[in-house]
XYZ file of C-alpha atoms in Angstrom:
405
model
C -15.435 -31.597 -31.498
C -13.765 -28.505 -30.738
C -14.761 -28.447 -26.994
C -13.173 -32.243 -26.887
C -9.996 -31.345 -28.530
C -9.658 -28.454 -25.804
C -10.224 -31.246 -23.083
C -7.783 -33.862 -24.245
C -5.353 -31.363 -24.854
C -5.538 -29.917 -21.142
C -4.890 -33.459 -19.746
C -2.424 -34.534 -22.396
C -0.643 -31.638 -21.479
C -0.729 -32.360 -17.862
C 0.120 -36.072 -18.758
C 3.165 -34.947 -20.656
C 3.975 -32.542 -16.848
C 4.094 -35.117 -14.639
C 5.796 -38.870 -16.680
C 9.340 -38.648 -16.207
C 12.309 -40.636 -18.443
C 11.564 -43.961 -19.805
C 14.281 -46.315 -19.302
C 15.574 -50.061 -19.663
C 13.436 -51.211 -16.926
C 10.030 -49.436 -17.206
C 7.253 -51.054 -16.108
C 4.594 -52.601 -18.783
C 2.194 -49.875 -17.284
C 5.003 -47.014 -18.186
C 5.621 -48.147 -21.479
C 2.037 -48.084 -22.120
C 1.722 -44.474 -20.929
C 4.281 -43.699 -23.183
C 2.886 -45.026 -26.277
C 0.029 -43.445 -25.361
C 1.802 -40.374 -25.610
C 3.034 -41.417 -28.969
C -0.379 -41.546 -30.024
C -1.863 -38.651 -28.540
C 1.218 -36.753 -30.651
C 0.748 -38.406 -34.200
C -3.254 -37.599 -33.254
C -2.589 -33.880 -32.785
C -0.116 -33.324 -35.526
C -3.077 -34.842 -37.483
C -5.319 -32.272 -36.664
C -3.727 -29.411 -38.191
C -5.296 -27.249 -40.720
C -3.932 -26.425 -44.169
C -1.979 -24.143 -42.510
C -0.195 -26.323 -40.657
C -1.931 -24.456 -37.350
C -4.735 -25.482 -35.052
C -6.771 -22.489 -35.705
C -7.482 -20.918 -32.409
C -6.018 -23.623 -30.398
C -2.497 -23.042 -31.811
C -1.143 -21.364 -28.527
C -2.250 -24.375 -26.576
C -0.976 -27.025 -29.144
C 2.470 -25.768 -29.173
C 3.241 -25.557 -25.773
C 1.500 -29.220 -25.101
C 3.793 -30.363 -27.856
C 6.918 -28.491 -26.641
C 6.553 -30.052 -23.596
C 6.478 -33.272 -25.092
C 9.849 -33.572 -26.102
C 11.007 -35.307 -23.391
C 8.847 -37.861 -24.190
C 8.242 -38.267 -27.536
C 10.531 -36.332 -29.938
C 8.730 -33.734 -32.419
C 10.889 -33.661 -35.492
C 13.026 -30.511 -35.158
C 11.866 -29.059 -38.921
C 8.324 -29.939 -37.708
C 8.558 -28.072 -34.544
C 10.018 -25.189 -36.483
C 7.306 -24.833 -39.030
C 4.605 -24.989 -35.904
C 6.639 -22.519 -34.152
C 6.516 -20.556 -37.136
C 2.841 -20.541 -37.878
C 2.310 -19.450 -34.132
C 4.238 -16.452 -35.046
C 2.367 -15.537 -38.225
C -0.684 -16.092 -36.683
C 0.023 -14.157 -34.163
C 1.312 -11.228 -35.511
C -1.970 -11.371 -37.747
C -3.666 -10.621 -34.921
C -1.978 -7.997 -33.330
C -1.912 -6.359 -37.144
C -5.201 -5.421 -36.478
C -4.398 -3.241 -33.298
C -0.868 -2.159 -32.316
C -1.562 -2.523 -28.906
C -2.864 -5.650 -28.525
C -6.331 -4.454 -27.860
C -7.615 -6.632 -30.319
C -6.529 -9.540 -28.983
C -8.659 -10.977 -25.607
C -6.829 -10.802 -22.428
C -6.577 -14.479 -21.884
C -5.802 -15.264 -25.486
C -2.726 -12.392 -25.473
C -1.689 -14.489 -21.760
C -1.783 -17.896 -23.914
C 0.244 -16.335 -26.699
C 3.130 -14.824 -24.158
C 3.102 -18.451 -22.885
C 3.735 -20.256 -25.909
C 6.246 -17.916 -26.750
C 8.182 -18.664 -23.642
C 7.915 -22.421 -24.213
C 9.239 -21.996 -27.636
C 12.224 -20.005 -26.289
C 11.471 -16.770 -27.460
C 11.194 -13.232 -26.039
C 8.067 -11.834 -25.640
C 9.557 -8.709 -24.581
C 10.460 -8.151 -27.628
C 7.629 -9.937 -30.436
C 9.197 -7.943 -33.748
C 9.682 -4.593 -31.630
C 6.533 -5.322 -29.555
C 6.893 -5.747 -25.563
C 3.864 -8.181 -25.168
C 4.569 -8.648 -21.545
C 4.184 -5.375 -21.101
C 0.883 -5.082 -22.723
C -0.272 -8.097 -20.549
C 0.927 -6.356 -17.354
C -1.072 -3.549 -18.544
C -3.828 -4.576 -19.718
C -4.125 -6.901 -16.543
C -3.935 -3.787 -14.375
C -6.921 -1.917 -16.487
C -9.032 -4.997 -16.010
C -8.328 -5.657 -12.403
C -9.058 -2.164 -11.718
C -12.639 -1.628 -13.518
C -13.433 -5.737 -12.643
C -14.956 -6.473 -9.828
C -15.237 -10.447 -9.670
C -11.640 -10.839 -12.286
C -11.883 -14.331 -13.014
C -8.682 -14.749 -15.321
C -6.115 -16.314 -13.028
C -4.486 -17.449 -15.533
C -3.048 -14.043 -16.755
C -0.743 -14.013 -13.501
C 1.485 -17.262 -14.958
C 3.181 -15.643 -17.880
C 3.569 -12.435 -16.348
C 4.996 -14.261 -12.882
C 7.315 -16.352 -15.779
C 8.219 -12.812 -16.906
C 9.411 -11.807 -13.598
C 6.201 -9.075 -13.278
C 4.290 -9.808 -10.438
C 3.795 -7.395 -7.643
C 2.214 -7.812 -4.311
C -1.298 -6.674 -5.179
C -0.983 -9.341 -7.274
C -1.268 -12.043 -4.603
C -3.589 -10.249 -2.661
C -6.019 -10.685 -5.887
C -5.154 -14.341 -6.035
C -5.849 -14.757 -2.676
C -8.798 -12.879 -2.763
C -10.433 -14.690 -6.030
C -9.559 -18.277 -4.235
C -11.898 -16.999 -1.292
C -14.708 -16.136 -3.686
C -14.441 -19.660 -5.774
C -14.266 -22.179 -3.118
C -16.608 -24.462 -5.280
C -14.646 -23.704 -8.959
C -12.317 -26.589 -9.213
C -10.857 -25.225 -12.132
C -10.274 -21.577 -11.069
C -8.783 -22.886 -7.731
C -6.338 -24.799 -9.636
C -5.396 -22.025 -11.911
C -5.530 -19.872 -8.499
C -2.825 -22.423 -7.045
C -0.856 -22.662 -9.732
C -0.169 -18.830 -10.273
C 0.532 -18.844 -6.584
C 2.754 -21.572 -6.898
C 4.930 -19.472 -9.579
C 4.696 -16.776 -7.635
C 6.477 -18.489 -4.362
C 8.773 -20.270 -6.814
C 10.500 -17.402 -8.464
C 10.672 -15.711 -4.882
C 9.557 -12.133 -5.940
C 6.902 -11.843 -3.274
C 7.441 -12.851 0.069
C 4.920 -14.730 2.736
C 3.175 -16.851 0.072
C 3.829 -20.548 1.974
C 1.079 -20.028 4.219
C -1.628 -19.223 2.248
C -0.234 -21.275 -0.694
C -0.830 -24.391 2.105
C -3.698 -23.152 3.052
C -4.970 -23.514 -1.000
C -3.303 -27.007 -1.533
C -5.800 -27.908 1.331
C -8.648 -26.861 0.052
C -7.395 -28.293 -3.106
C -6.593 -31.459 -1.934
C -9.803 -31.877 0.367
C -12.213 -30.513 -2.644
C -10.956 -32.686 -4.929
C -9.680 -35.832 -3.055
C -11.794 -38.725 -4.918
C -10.667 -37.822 -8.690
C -12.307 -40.556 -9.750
C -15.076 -38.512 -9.763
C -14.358 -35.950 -12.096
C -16.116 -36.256 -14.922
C -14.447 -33.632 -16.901
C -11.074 -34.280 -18.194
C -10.295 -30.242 -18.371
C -10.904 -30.444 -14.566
C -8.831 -33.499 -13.590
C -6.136 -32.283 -15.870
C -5.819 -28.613 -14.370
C -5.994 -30.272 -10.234
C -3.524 -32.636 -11.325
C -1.271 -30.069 -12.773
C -1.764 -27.585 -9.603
C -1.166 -30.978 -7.303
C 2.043 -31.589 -9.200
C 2.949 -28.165 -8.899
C 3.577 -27.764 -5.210
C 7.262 -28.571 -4.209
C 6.957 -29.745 -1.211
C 4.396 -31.964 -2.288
C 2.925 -33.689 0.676
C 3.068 -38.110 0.305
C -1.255 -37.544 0.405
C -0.597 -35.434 -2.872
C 2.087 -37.765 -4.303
C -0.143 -40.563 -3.593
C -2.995 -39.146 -5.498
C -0.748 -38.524 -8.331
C 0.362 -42.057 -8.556
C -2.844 -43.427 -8.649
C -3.409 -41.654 -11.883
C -0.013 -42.166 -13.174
C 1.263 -45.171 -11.741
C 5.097 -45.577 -11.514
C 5.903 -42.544 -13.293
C 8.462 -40.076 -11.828
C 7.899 -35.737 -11.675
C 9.648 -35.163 -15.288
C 12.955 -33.320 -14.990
C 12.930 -29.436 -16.710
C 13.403 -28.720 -20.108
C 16.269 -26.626 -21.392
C 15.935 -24.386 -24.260
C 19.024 -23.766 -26.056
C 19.335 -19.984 -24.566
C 20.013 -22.193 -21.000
C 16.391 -20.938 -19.988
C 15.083 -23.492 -17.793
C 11.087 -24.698 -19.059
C 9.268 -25.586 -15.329
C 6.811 -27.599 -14.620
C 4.549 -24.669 -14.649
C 4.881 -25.196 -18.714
C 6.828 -21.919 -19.373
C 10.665 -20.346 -18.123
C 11.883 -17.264 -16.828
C 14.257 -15.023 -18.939
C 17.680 -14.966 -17.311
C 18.343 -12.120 -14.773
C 20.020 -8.677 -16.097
C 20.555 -5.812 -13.548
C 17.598 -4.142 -12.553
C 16.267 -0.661 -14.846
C 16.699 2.624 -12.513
C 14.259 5.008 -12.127
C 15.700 8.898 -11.308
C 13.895 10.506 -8.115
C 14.274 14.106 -7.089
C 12.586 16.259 -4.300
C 12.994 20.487 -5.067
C 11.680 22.863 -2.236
C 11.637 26.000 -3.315
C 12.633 27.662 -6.993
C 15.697 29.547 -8.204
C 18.709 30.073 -6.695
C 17.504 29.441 -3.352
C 15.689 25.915 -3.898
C 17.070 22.832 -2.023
C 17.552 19.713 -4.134
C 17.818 15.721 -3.068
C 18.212 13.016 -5.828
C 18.589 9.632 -5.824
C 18.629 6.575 -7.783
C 16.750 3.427 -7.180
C 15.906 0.104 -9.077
C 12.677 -0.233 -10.591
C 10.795 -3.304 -9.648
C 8.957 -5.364 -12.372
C 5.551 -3.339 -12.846
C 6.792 -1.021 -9.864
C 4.760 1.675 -9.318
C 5.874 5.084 -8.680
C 4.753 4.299 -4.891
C 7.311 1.471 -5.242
C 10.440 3.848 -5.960
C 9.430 6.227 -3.188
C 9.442 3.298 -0.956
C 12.515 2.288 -1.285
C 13.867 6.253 -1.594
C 12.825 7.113 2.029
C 14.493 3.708 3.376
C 18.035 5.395 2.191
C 17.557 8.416 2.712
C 14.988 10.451 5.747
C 14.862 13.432 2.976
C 12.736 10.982 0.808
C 10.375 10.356 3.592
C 6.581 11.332 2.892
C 2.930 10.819 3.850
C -0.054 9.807 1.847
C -3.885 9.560 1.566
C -5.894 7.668 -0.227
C -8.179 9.962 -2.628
C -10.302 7.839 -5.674
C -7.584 9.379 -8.287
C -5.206 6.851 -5.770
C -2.768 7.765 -2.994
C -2.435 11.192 -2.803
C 0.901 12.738 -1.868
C 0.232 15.852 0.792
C 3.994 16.013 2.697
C 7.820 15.321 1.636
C 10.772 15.275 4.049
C 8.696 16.439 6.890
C 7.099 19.484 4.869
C 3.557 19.464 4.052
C 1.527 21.154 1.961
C 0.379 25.020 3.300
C -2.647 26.219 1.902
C -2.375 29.351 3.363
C 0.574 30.048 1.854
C -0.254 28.506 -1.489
C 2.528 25.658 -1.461
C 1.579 21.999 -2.751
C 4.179 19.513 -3.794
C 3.797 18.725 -7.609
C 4.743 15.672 -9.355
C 6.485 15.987 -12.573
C 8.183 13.971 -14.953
C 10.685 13.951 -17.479
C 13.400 12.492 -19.247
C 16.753 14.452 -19.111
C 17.622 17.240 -15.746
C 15.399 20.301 -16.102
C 17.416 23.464 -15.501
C 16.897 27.452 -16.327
C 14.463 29.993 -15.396
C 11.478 27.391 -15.962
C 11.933 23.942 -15.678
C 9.202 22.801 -15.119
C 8.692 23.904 -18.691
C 10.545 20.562 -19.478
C 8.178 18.369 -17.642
C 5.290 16.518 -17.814
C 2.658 17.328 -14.423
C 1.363 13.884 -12.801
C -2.134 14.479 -11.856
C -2.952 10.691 -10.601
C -2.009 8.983 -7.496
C 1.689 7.082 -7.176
C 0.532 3.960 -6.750
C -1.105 4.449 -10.689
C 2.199 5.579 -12.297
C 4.708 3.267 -13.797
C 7.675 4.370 -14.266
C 9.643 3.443 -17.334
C 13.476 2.754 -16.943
C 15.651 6.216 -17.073
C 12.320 8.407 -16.375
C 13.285 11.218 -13.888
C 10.736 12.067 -11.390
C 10.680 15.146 -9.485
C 8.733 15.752 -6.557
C 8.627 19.787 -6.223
C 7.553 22.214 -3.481
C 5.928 25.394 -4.858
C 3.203 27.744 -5.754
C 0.759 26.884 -8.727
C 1.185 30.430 -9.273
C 4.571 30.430 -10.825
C 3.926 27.747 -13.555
């Protein structure tokens, strides 16, 4: 029963992402979509436990009947006692661990996701930074995971504005390995989709044509899809592309005849809810991360600072990036050791052994000053591209002995 429910609510879903407005001259086929809508509604609402939650479908209800407003109106009291229940239930779970540990990767990704479609901020879930936890968590699993088969992780964190360019590289990489997985290449094109949409990562149109090709030519007779979680996920990555090709409109149309792309949802915080089933918090300025290069101690040492954004999920390898394309002091050469890139020379200085003189990352909060500052700081012993910086953190890149720590 369950494994039905999971079905019809993946296509209902995608049903609900691609009808547009009824009006006074809908056809007898788009009314009859639309009360099938009706139905599908009263059905679900009817399948709620004492609780007044779906159990462990809860996540997946709530954004399937967010989305349906546009359609078929949820009561607004209704909506609010579902939208609380998703809260309780999930801060039941995370009651268990803090950190979200408890919680399964994919299940903490559906959770962020129905929190965005309920207009709330999952950056801040009763003090907790759940995007943040699904950034990180996503990076631990990526890096001990060889074949990561969770696409789906990438769409509320892209939402969220936290994608990086490694990011698409694993995307692209994961499509190549499941060129027969209808359902991961959907959730593949999808995240790429967001991805090129919220224009964070550059050169995504070719290989996000490339995909809706091998999309398209995989899955071309739909007819035959047996499963309804298939057909509901490639019609949902079909509808996703914007410059949707008339061979992709035309395969849409044969499964929903007549019916137009539905327009985006507002919430009331004016956060627009995309096709893509979530929305993006509105823009602030960018955090800053504090970067600083010493050479030398005491008196005598010479000192360059600067200031630069930090990048959602930036890496430390990130800031100095974009420090030595301002300013030549900043510039710096790398190698890649299995602790990650390792940093061996800073403004045209490198490390001398024979003298005993490494550069040292260190970290810290406030300016170190006095005899020992380095007293005030934290030592980074793993490569840049494994740091992330929090906003305000002061890094400090510094040219000395080991000796006089």
């Amino acid at each position: 029963m369950f494994s039905r429910y999971i079905s019809f609510l993946l296509f209902f879903w995608l049903v609900l992402s691609t009808c547009g407005q009824n009006d006074a001259g809908a056809s007898s086929e788009e009314r009859a979509t639309e009360e099938a809508v009706t139905r599908a509604v009263s059905w679900m609402l009817g399948q709620r436990q004492e609780d007044y939650s779906w159990g462990p479908f809860t996540p997946r209800a709530v954004v399937a009947l967010t989305l349906s407003q546009d359609v078929v109106q949820v009561p607004k009291d209704e909506m609010s006692i579902i939208t609380k229940q998703l809260n309780i239930l999930l801060t039941l779970e995370l009651s268990r661990n803090l950190s979200g540990e408890s919680i399964s990767l994919s299940r903490l990704a559906l959770y962020v996701n129905a929190l965005y479609a309920t207009c709330q901020d999952p950056h801040n879930f009763h003090g907790l930074d759940l995007v943040r936890i699904l950034r990180h968590r996503t990076n631990t699993a990526l890096a001990n995971t060889a074949d990561f088969r969770l696409p789906a992780v990438f769409l509320p964190l892209c939402l969220a504005g936290d994608v990086k360019y490694e990011d698409m590289r694993r995307i692209i990489s994961m499509h190549q390995n499941h060129k027969n997985n209808t359902d991961l290449q959907a959730l593949e094109f999808l995240a790429l989709t967001c991805i090129d949409r919220m224009n964070t990562i550059s050169s995504t149109k070719h290989y996000l044509k490339s995909m809706l090709t091998d999309l398209i030519r995989l899955n071309h007779n739909f007819r035959s899809l047996n499963d309804v979680y298939t057909h509901a996920l490639v019609l949902q990555a079909l509808n996703a592309a914007s410059d949707s090709p008339a061979e992709v409109k035309s395969l849409i149309e044969k499964q929903l005849p007549g019916w137009l792309l539905r327009q985006d949802r507002k919430c009331s915080k004016d956060i627009t809810l995309s096709r893509s089933s979530s929305y993006r918090l509105s823009e602030t300025s960018p955090p800053k991360v504090h970067y600083s290069v010493w050479v030398g101690e005491g008196d005598n040492r010479d000192a360059h600072s600067v200031t630069v954004p930090l990048l959602p999920n930036g890496t430390f390898f990130d800031v100095m990036n974009g420090a030595q394309a301002r300013n030549r002091n900043f510039r710096f050469s790398y190698e890649e050791t299995k602790n990650g890139k390792h940093v061996y020379s800073l403004a045209g200085i490198p490390n001398d052994v024979q003298r005993e003189l490494y550069w040292g990352l260190y970290t810290t909060k406030r300016e170190p000053n006095g005899v020992r500052p380095h007293r005030q700081m934290k030592k980074m012993t793993v490569g840049v591209d494994r740091i992330y910086p929090a906003p305000g953190d002061h890094f400090i890149f510094w040219f000395k002995r080991y000796s006089s720590e």
